[in-house]
mmCIF file of C-alpha atoms in Angstrom:
data_model
loop_
_atom_site.group_PDB
_atom_site.id
_atom_site.type_symbol
_atom_site.label_atom_id
_atom_site.label_comp_id
_atom_site.label_asym_id
_atom_site.label_seq_id
_atom_site.Cartn_x
_atom_site.Cartn_y
_atom_site.Cartn_z
ATOM 1 C CA MET A 1 -61.921 -9.997 -21.585
ATOM 2 C CA ASN A 2 -58.661 -11.915 -21.770
ATOM 3 C CA THR A 3 -57.730 -12.826 -18.189
ATOM 4 C CA SER A 4 -54.674 -14.942 -19.052
ATOM 5 C CA THR A 5 -51.418 -13.927 -17.351
ATOM 6 C CA HIS A 6 -48.382 -13.176 -19.489
ATOM 7 C CA PRO A 7 -45.328 -15.366 -18.747
ATOM 8 C CA GLU A 8 -43.119 -12.290 -18.261
ATOM 9 C CA ASP A 9 -45.517 -10.957 -15.594
ATOM 10 C CA LEU A 10 -45.336 -14.286 -13.780
ATOM 11 C CA LEU A 11 -41.526 -14.196 -13.941
ATOM 12 C CA GLN A 12 -41.373 -10.666 -12.536
ATOM 13 C CA THR A 13 -43.825 -11.555 -9.765
ATOM 14 C CA GLY A 14 -41.753 -14.613 -8.864
ATOM 15 C CA THR A 15 -38.556 -12.561 -8.820
ATOM 16 C CA ARG A 16 -40.090 -9.965 -6.506
ATOM 17 C CA THR A 17 -41.391 -12.673 -4.205
ATOM 18 C CA SER A 18 -37.966 -14.328 -4.103
ATOM 19 C CA LEU A 19 -36.251 -11.020 -3.286
ATOM 20 C CA LEU A 20 -38.757 -10.249 -0.512
ATOM 21 C CA ARG A 21 -38.324 -13.728 0.951
ATOM 22 C CA ARG A 22 -34.531 -13.345 0.876
ATOM 23 C CA PHE A 23 -34.707 -9.876 2.428
ATOM 24 C CA ARG A 24 -36.842 -11.169 5.309
ATOM 25 C CA LYS A 25 -34.020 -13.600 6.115
ATOM 26 C CA THR A 26 -31.117 -11.196 5.679
ATOM 27 C CA TRP A 27 -32.495 -7.858 6.944
ATOM 28 C CA PRO A 28 -30.568 -8.115 10.258
ATOM 29 C CA PHE A 29 -27.313 -8.243 8.269
ATOM 30 C CA HIS A 30 -28.339 -5.192 6.265
ATOM 31 C CA LEU A 31 -29.129 -3.420 9.523
ATOM 32 C CA MET A 32 -25.657 -4.303 10.857
ATOM 33 C CA LEU A 33 -24.094 -2.786 7.735
ATOM 34 C CA LEU A 34 -26.104 0.424 8.009
ATOM 35 C CA PRO A 35 -23.728 2.278 10.423
ATOM 36 C CA ALA A 36 -20.725 1.471 8.218
ATOM 37 C CA VAL A 37 -22.604 2.618 5.111
ATOM 38 C CA ILE A 38 -23.608 5.880 6.801
ATOM 39 C CA LEU A 39 -20.031 6.530 7.954
ATOM 40 C CA ALA A 40 -18.710 5.806 4.449
ATOM 41 C CA LEU A 41 -21.214 8.230 2.930
ATOM 42 C CA LEU A 42 -20.418 10.958 5.462
ATOM 43 C CA PHE A 43 -16.626 10.699 5.509
ATOM 44 C CA HIS A 44 -15.749 9.283 2.061
ATOM 45 C CA TYR A 45 -18.387 10.240 -0.486
ATOM 46 C CA LEU A 46 -19.879 13.495 0.798
ATOM 47 C CA PRO A 47 -16.443 15.217 1.104
ATOM 48 C CA MET A 48 -15.734 14.353 -2.539
ATOM 49 C CA PHE A 49 -17.780 17.418 -3.435
ATOM 50 C CA GLY A 50 -14.812 19.443 -2.188
ATOM 51 C CA VAL A 51 -12.646 18.421 -5.167
ATOM 52 C CA VAL A 52 -14.236 21.274 -7.114
ATOM 53 C CA ILE A 53 -11.758 23.626 -5.425
ATOM 54 C CA ALA A 54 -9.072 22.077 -7.647
ATOM 55 C CA PHE A 55 -10.692 24.053 -10.465
ATOM 56 C CA GLN A 56 -10.987 27.276 -8.448
ATOM 57 C CA GLU A 57 -8.775 29.920 -6.922
ATOM 58 C CA PHE A 58 -10.206 28.907 -3.585
ATOM 59 C CA LYS A 59 -10.497 31.478 -0.813
ATOM 60 C CA PRO A 60 -11.725 30.087 2.520
ATOM 61 C CA TYR A 61 -13.549 33.321 3.405
ATOM 62 C CA LEU A 62 -15.451 33.211 0.075
ATOM 63 C CA GLY A 63 -16.236 29.504 0.190
ATOM 64 C CA ILE A 64 -16.752 27.142 -2.733
ATOM 65 C CA THR A 65 -19.670 29.075 -4.187
ATOM 66 C CA GLY A 66 -17.875 32.439 -4.077
ATOM 67 C CA SER A 67 -14.374 31.487 -5.244
ATOM 68 C CA GLU A 68 -13.223 32.225 -8.785
ATOM 69 C CA TRP A 69 -13.204 29.384 -11.326
ATOM 70 C CA VAL A 70 -9.846 28.955 -13.070
ATOM 71 C CA GLY A 71 -10.365 25.675 -14.926
ATOM 72 C CA PHE A 72 -7.253 23.530 -15.317
ATOM 73 C CA LYS A 73 -4.811 26.232 -14.196
ATOM 74 C CA HIS A 74 -3.563 24.259 -11.190
ATOM 75 C CA PHE A 75 -3.235 21.046 -13.190
ATOM 76 C CA LYS A 76 -1.047 22.863 -15.716
ATOM 77 C CA ALA A 77 1.067 24.219 -12.870
ATOM 78 C CA LEU A 78 1.375 20.674 -11.581
ATOM 79 C CA PHE A 79 3.428 19.701 -14.623
ATOM 80 C CA GLU A 80 5.269 23.016 -14.935
ATOM 81 C CA ARG A 81 6.630 23.406 -11.408
ATOM 82 C CA THR A 82 9.959 21.664 -10.896
ATOM 83 C CA ASP A 83 9.222 20.831 -7.270
ATOM 84 C CA SER A 84 5.968 19.010 -8.084
ATOM 85 C CA LEU A 85 7.651 16.995 -10.868
ATOM 86 C CA GLN A 86 10.439 16.078 -8.457
ATOM 87 C CA VAL A 87 7.847 14.958 -5.907
ATOM 88 C CA ILE A 88 6.169 12.699 -8.469
ATOM 89 C CA TRP A 89 9.547 11.188 -9.380
ATOM 90 C CA ASN A 90 10.426 10.659 -5.708
ATOM 91 C CA THR A 91 7.100 8.913 -5.138
ATOM 92 C CA LEU A 92 7.522 6.584 -8.107
ATOM 93 C CA LEU A 93 11.119 5.720 -7.194
ATOM 94 C CA ILE A 94 10.544 5.083 -3.482
ATOM 95 C CA ALA A 95 7.307 3.155 -4.069
ATOM 96 C CA SER A 96 8.926 1.010 -6.796
ATOM 97 C CA LEU A 97 11.861 0.118 -4.539
ATOM 98 C CA LYS A 98 9.500 -0.766 -1.715
ATOM 99 C CA ILE A 99 7.360 -2.968 -3.956
ATOM 100 C CA GLY A 100 10.384 -4.808 -5.352
ATOM 101 C CA PHE A 101 12.039 -5.507 -2.014
ATOM 102 C CA MET A 102 8.726 -6.314 -0.330
ATOM 103 C CA ILE A 103 8.376 -9.225 -2.735
ATOM 104 C CA LEU A 104 11.961 -10.500 -2.793
ATOM 105 C CA VAL A 105 12.693 -10.321 0.951
ATOM 106 C CA PRO A 106 9.505 -12.064 2.212
ATOM 107 C CA VAL A 107 9.908 -14.826 -0.384
ATOM 108 C CA ALA A 108 13.544 -15.415 0.592
ATOM 109 C CA PHE A 109 12.691 -15.375 4.296
ATOM 110 C CA ALA A 110 9.732 -17.729 3.802
ATOM 111 C CA LEU A 111 12.005 -20.200 1.997
ATOM 112 C CA LEU A 112 14.557 -20.071 4.817
ATOM 113 C CA LEU A 113 11.914 -20.318 7.532
ATOM 114 C CA ASN A 114 10.308 -23.260 5.778
ATOM 115 C CA GLU A 115 13.558 -25.218 6.144
ATOM 116 C CA ILE A 116 13.512 -24.992 9.950
ATOM 117 C CA ARG A 117 12.385 -28.280 11.457
ATOM 118 C CA LYS A 118 12.258 -27.315 15.158
ATOM 119 C CA MET A 119 8.772 -25.850 15.529
ATOM 120 C CA VAL A 120 9.499 -24.031 18.798
ATOM 121 C CA PHE A 121 12.389 -22.090 17.264
ATOM 122 C CA LYS A 122 10.377 -21.485 14.098
ATOM 123 C CA ARG A 123 7.459 -19.963 16.025
ATOM 124 C CA ILE A 124 9.770 -17.761 18.074
ATOM 125 C CA VAL A 125 11.379 -16.404 14.909
ATOM 126 C CA GLN A 126 7.981 -15.839 13.295
ATOM 127 C CA THR A 127 6.736 -13.918 16.322
ATOM 128 C CA LEU A 128 9.834 -11.721 16.463
ATOM 129 C CA VAL A 129 9.682 -10.721 12.806
ATOM 130 C CA TYR A 130 5.914 -10.086 12.936
ATOM 131 C CA LEU A 131 6.112 -7.682 15.895
ATOM 132 C CA PRO A 132 7.353 -4.527 14.059
ATOM 133 C CA HIS A 133 4.252 -4.613 11.849
ATOM 134 C CA PHE A 134 2.077 -3.762 14.845
ATOM 135 C CA LEU A 135 4.131 -0.713 15.880
ATOM 136 C CA SER A 136 3.193 2.708 14.531
ATOM 137 C CA TRP A 137 5.636 4.840 12.593
ATOM 138 C CA VAL A 138 5.429 7.447 15.347
ATOM 139 C CA ILE A 139 7.152 5.007 17.698
ATOM 140 C CA LEU A 140 9.510 3.531 15.115
ATOM 141 C CA SER A 141 10.582 6.914 13.788
ATOM 142 C CA ALA A 142 11.642 8.014 17.278
ATOM 143 C CA ILE A 143 13.673 4.810 17.610
ATOM 144 C CA LEU A 144 15.271 5.269 14.181
ATOM 145 C CA VAL A 145 16.136 8.910 14.812
ATOM 146 C CA ASP A 146 17.981 7.848 17.966
ATOM 147 C CA LEU A 147 19.709 4.839 16.363
ATOM 148 C CA LEU A 148 20.783 6.681 13.202
ATOM 149 C CA SER A 149 21.881 9.943 14.775
ATOM 150 C CA PRO A 150 25.304 11.046 13.435
ATOM 151 C CA GLU A 151 26.195 12.178 16.938
ATOM 152 C CA GLY A 152 26.249 9.163 19.220
ATOM 153 C CA GLY A 153 23.735 6.969 17.388
ATOM 154 C CA LEU A 154 24.313 3.235 17.796
ATOM 155 C CA VAL A 155 24.690 2.578 14.046
ATOM 156 C CA ASN A 156 27.249 5.348 13.543
ATOM 157 C CA ARG A 157 29.154 4.306 16.648
ATOM 158 C CA VAL A 158 29.474 0.796 15.205
ATOM 159 C CA LEU A 159 30.605 2.209 11.849
ATOM 160 C CA GLN A 160 33.218 4.389 13.525
ATOM 161 C CA ASP A 161 34.499 2.057 16.250
ATOM 162 C CA TRP A 162 34.454 -1.232 14.328
ATOM 163 C CA PHE A 163 35.117 -0.174 10.744
ATOM 164 C CA GLY A 164 36.761 3.236 11.106
ATOM 165 C CA LEU A 165 34.212 4.900 8.816
ATOM 166 C CA PRO A 166 33.074 8.518 9.108
ATOM 167 C CA PRO A 167 29.567 9.131 10.519
ATOM 168 C CA VAL A 168 26.692 8.937 8.042
ATOM 169 C CA PHE A 169 23.790 11.386 8.190
ATOM 170 C CA PHE A 170 21.115 8.829 7.291
ATOM 171 C CA LEU A 171 18.171 11.180 7.800
ATOM 172 C CA GLY A 172 19.870 14.344 6.530
ATOM 173 C CA ASP A 173 21.363 13.186 3.224
ATOM 174 C CA GLY A 174 18.903 12.664 0.374
ATOM 175 C CA GLU A 175 20.354 9.449 -1.060
ATOM 176 C CA TRP A 176 20.856 7.907 2.368
ATOM 177 C CA PHE A 177 17.341 8.989 3.316
ATOM 178 C CA ARG A 178 15.851 6.964 0.458
ATOM 179 C CA PHE A 179 17.940 3.976 1.491
ATOM 180 C CA THR A 180 16.781 4.383 5.106
ATOM 181 C CA VAL A 181 13.125 4.690 4.102
ATOM 182 C CA VAL A 182 13.139 1.553 1.953
ATOM 183 C CA THR A 183 15.193 -0.478 4.424
ATOM 184 C CA SER A 184 13.071 0.458 7.438
ATOM 185 C CA GLU A 185 9.848 -0.259 5.531
ATOM 186 C CA VAL A 186 11.095 -3.716 4.566
ATOM 187 C CA TRP A 187 12.258 -4.402 8.128
ATOM 188 C CA LYS A 188 8.850 -3.399 9.518
ATOM 189 C CA GLU A 189 6.612 -5.252 7.068
ATOM 190 C CA PHE A 190 8.478 -8.238 5.609
ATOM 191 C CA GLY A 191 7.625 -10.535 8.521
ATOM 192 C CA PHE A 192 3.905 -9.960 8.166
ATOM 193 C CA SER A 193 4.075 -10.348 4.380
ATOM 194 C CA THR A 194 5.856 -13.676 4.875
ATOM 195 C CA ILE A 195 2.559 -15.150 6.105
ATOM 196 C CA ILE A 196 1.193 -15.156 2.559
ATOM 197 C CA TYR A 197 4.141 -17.088 1.166
ATOM 198 C CA LEU A 198 4.267 -19.556 4.058
ATOM 199 C CA ALA A 199 0.604 -20.320 3.402
ATOM 200 C CA SER A 200 1.405 -20.890 -0.278
ATOM 201 C CA LEU A 201 4.295 -23.181 0.629
ATOM 202 C CA SER A 202 1.988 -25.325 2.743
ATOM 203 C CA GLY A 203 -0.263 -25.732 -0.290
ATOM 204 C CA ILE A 204 2.422 -27.305 -2.496
ATOM 205 C CA ASN A 205 1.875 -31.040 -2.988
ATOM 206 C CA PRO A 206 4.380 -32.929 -0.761
ATOM 207 C CA ASP A 207 4.344 -35.826 -3.241
ATOM 208 C CA LEU A 208 6.385 -33.657 -5.597
ATOM 209 C CA TYR A 209 9.186 -33.411 -3.045
ATOM 210 C CA GLU A 210 9.082 -37.140 -2.358
ATOM 211 C CA ALA A 211 9.298 -37.917 -6.072
ATOM 212 C CA ALA A 212 12.179 -35.454 -6.524
ATOM 213 C CA GLU A 213 14.018 -36.950 -3.540
ATOM 214 C CA VAL A 214 13.632 -40.446 -4.973
ATOM 215 C CA ASP A 215 15.107 -39.174 -8.242
ATOM 216 C CA GLY A 216 18.130 -37.854 -6.325
ATOM 217 C CA ALA A 217 17.336 -34.134 -6.405
ATOM 218 C CA SER A 218 19.123 -32.097 -3.746
ATOM 219 C CA ARG A 219 17.294 -29.687 -1.483
ATOM 220 C CA TRP A 220 18.478 -26.773 -3.616
ATOM 221 C CA LYS A 221 17.160 -28.363 -6.808
ATOM 222 C CA GLN A 222 13.850 -29.084 -5.091
ATOM 223 C CA THR A 223 13.626 -25.422 -4.163
ATOM 224 C CA VAL A 224 14.463 -24.245 -7.687
ATOM 225 C CA HIS A 225 12.239 -26.680 -9.595
ATOM 226 C CA ILE A 226 9.323 -27.213 -7.182
ATOM 227 C CA THR A 227 9.113 -24.554 -4.469
ATOM 228 C CA LEU A 228 9.778 -21.435 -6.534
ATOM 229 C CA PRO A 229 7.429 -22.433 -9.390
ATOM 230 C CA GLY A 230 4.787 -23.098 -6.742
ATOM 231 C CA LEU A 231 5.216 -19.561 -5.415
ATOM 232 C CA VAL A 232 5.137 -17.853 -8.813
ATOM 233 C CA PRO A 233 1.305 -17.458 -8.954
ATOM 234 C CA ILE A 234 1.029 -15.734 -5.555
ATOM 235 C CA MET A 235 4.138 -13.652 -6.315
ATOM 236 C CA THR A 236 2.502 -12.549 -9.567
ATOM 237 C CA VAL A 237 -0.697 -11.588 -7.750
ATOM 238 C CA CYS A 238 1.149 -9.640 -5.031
ATOM 239 C CA ALA A 239 3.361 -7.846 -7.553
ATOM 240 C CA THR A 240 0.427 -6.994 -9.784
ATOM 241 C CA LEU A 241 -1.785 -5.704 -6.982
ATOM 242 C CA SER A 242 1.109 -3.687 -5.549
ATOM 243 C CA LEU A 243 1.230 -1.648 -8.749
ATOM 244 C CA SER A 244 -2.009 0.052 -7.728
ATOM 245 C CA SER A 245 -0.160 1.716 -4.830
ATOM 246 C CA ILE A 246 2.736 2.989 -6.953
ATOM 247 C CA LEU A 247 1.762 6.591 -6.090
ATOM 248 C CA SER A 248 1.498 5.877 -2.362
ATOM 249 C CA ALA A 249 4.983 5.652 -0.907
ATOM 250 C CA GLY A 250 3.902 5.771 2.740
ATOM 251 C CA PHE A 251 2.802 9.093 4.242
ATOM 252 C CA ASP A 252 3.134 8.023 7.905
ATOM 253 C CA GLN A 253 6.705 6.860 7.483
ATOM 254 C CA ILE A 254 7.966 9.778 5.386
ATOM 255 C CA TYR A 255 6.213 12.422 7.470
ATOM 256 C CA ASN A 256 7.725 11.135 10.706
ATOM 257 C CA LEU A 257 11.246 10.752 9.291
ATOM 258 C CA TYR A 258 11.846 13.559 6.802
ATOM 259 C CA ASN A 259 13.019 17.124 7.321
ATOM 260 C CA PRO A 260 13.775 20.177 5.102
ATOM 261 C CA LEU A 261 17.255 18.826 4.329
ATOM 262 C CA VAL A 262 15.808 15.913 2.306
ATOM 263 C CA TYR A 263 12.762 17.523 0.685
ATOM 264 C CA ASP A 264 14.382 17.286 -2.757
ATOM 265 C CA LYS A 265 14.972 13.506 -2.460
ATOM 266 C CA GLY A 266 12.448 12.287 0.085
ATOM 267 C CA ASP A 267 9.309 14.359 -0.409
ATOM 268 C CA ILE A 268 6.385 12.344 -1.849
ATOM 269 C CA ILE A 269 2.965 13.344 -3.156
ATOM 270 C CA ASP A 270 1.127 12.847 0.144
ATOM 271 C CA THR A 271 3.606 14.812 2.267
ATOM 272 C CA TYR A 272 3.856 17.502 -0.434
ATOM 273 C CA VAL A 273 0.070 17.904 -0.519
ATOM 274 C CA TYR A 274 -0.004 18.171 3.273
ATOM 275 C CA ARG A 275 2.781 20.744 3.406
ATOM 276 C CA VAL A 276 1.565 22.869 0.491
ATOM 277 C CA GLY A 277 -2.142 22.596 1.266
ATOM 278 C CA ILE A 278 -2.326 22.659 5.060
ATOM 279 C CA LEU A 279 0.835 24.495 6.079
ATOM 280 C CA ASN A 280 1.177 26.927 3.140
ATOM 281 C CA GLN A 281 -2.595 27.263 2.569
ATOM 282 C CA LYS A 282 -2.398 26.653 -1.192
ATOM 283 C CA LEU A 283 -5.556 24.606 -1.005
ATOM 284 C CA SER A 284 -6.506 24.621 -4.687
ATOM 285 C CA PHE A 285 -3.092 23.473 -5.922
ATOM 286 C CA ALA A 286 -2.863 20.785 -3.226
ATOM 287 C CA THR A 287 -6.351 19.532 -4.126
ATOM 288 C CA ALA A 288 -5.382 19.364 -7.796
ATOM 289 C CA MET A 289 -2.319 17.317 -6.853
ATOM 290 C CA GLY A 290 -4.409 14.990 -4.706
ATOM 291 C CA LEU A 291 -7.068 14.622 -7.408
ATOM 292 C CA PHE A 292 -4.389 13.800 -9.981
ATOM 293 C CA LYS A 293 -3.058 11.072 -7.690
ATOM 294 C CA SER A 294 -6.555 9.687 -7.052
ATOM 295 C CA ILE A 295 -7.419 9.496 -10.756
ATOM 296 C CA VAL A 296 -4.136 7.776 -11.652
ATOM 297 C CA SER A 297 -4.508 5.380 -8.703
ATOM 298 C CA CYS A 298 -8.066 4.503 -9.738
ATOM 299 C CA ILE A 299 -6.927 3.741 -13.290
ATOM 300 C CA LEU A 300 -4.063 1.630 -11.939
ATOM 301 C CA ILE A 301 -6.357 -0.322 -9.601
ATOM 302 C CA LEU A 302 -8.767 -1.167 -12.418
ATOM 303 C CA SER A 303 -5.879 -2.097 -14.712
ATOM 304 C CA VAL A 304 -3.998 -4.283 -12.245
ATOM 305 C CA TYR A 305 -7.091 -6.217 -11.222
ATOM 306 C CA ARG A 306 -7.714 -6.907 -14.869
ATOM 307 C CA LEU A 307 -4.067 -7.933 -15.247
ATOM 308 C CA ALA A 308 -4.230 -10.151 -12.144
ATOM 309 C CA LEU A 309 -7.319 -11.889 -13.528
ATOM 310 C CA LYS A 310 -5.610 -12.482 -16.856
ATOM 311 C CA MET A 311 -2.207 -13.604 -15.534
ATOM 312 C CA ALA A 312 -3.108 -15.470 -12.336
ATOM 313 C CA ASN A 313 -6.900 -15.926 -12.525
ATOM 314 C CA TYR A 314 -7.218 -13.782 -9.384
ATOM 315 C CA ARG A 315 -10.505 -12.095 -8.601
ATOM 316 C CA ILE A 316 -12.224 -10.681 -5.541
ATOM 317 C CA PHE A 317 -15.794 -11.259 -6.720
#
C-alpha cells in the first residue's frame, strides 16, 4: 500500500491549520462584529424580499403571496407618467448642482483658510463653519422657514428695507426653491467637506513653495501652479465618488422644506416615493420607483469606483 502523502493534501492541511490558528487569535473580533451582522441581515437584507411587490398589484389585506402578479406594469408606468419623469429630472438637476458646488466652495474656502497665519482666528473660523454640519434638517428647516418668510422674514426685510426689492417667496416658488435647497445644503456641509482639502493641502511638499518663492513667483502664481495641481487628485476622487449619489438629492432636507406649491420643481425620487407609497398607498408603484433608483445607484457606484481607480488610483480595498 502506498502511504506517501500527496503534496496537494499537505498544502490543504497546512492551509486549514493556518486558518484555524488565525481564527483562534481573531475570534473575539468576529464575536464583536456579530451583533452588527445580525442587525444588517434583519434590517437590510431580509426586507429586500419585499421588492417583489414592485411586480405585483399589491394589496395589503392579501399579502405578497395573494396579490396579483403584473410583471413590469409599474416600471412602464414609471416612464409614461409625466409626474414621475419630472421627479427624476428634478432629482438629477438638484443633485448635480449640489455636487458641483460642494466641490467648488470647499476648495475655495480651504484655499482662503490656508492663507490665514493667526492660528487662533483660523481655528475659530473652522469651528464656526463646521457647526451647521452637526445640526439636523428638522432644526435648520424651522430656522430657514422663519428667515425666508415673505411676511416679516429677516432676508425679505433686508431686501425690502435696504434694496427696495419686492418680497421673494423662497419656499413657495419652484425656481427659488431649488436655489434655496442648493444654497442651504452648501452652507450646511461645505465647512465639514473643507477638512478633506485642508488635509490635502498639508500634504503638499513645502519645498515647492520655497523654490517658487526663490524664483519670484507671487502667492497667486504659487496657488495656480502648485496648490491647485496638488488638489486635483482629491478633487477628482470626490467628484467621481459623488456621482454615485446623483439620484439622492437629500430626502431630509427636501421633506422638511417643500410644500405642494413646489412639487413640480422640488419633488425628488425619495420624497415622491414616500408621498405616493406611504401617503397615497400606491405601494407597488412606489416600490418600483425605489427599485429603479437602487439598481441605477448600484450601477453608478460600481462604475465610479472603477473610474476612481483608473483616474486617481483610489481604492477602498
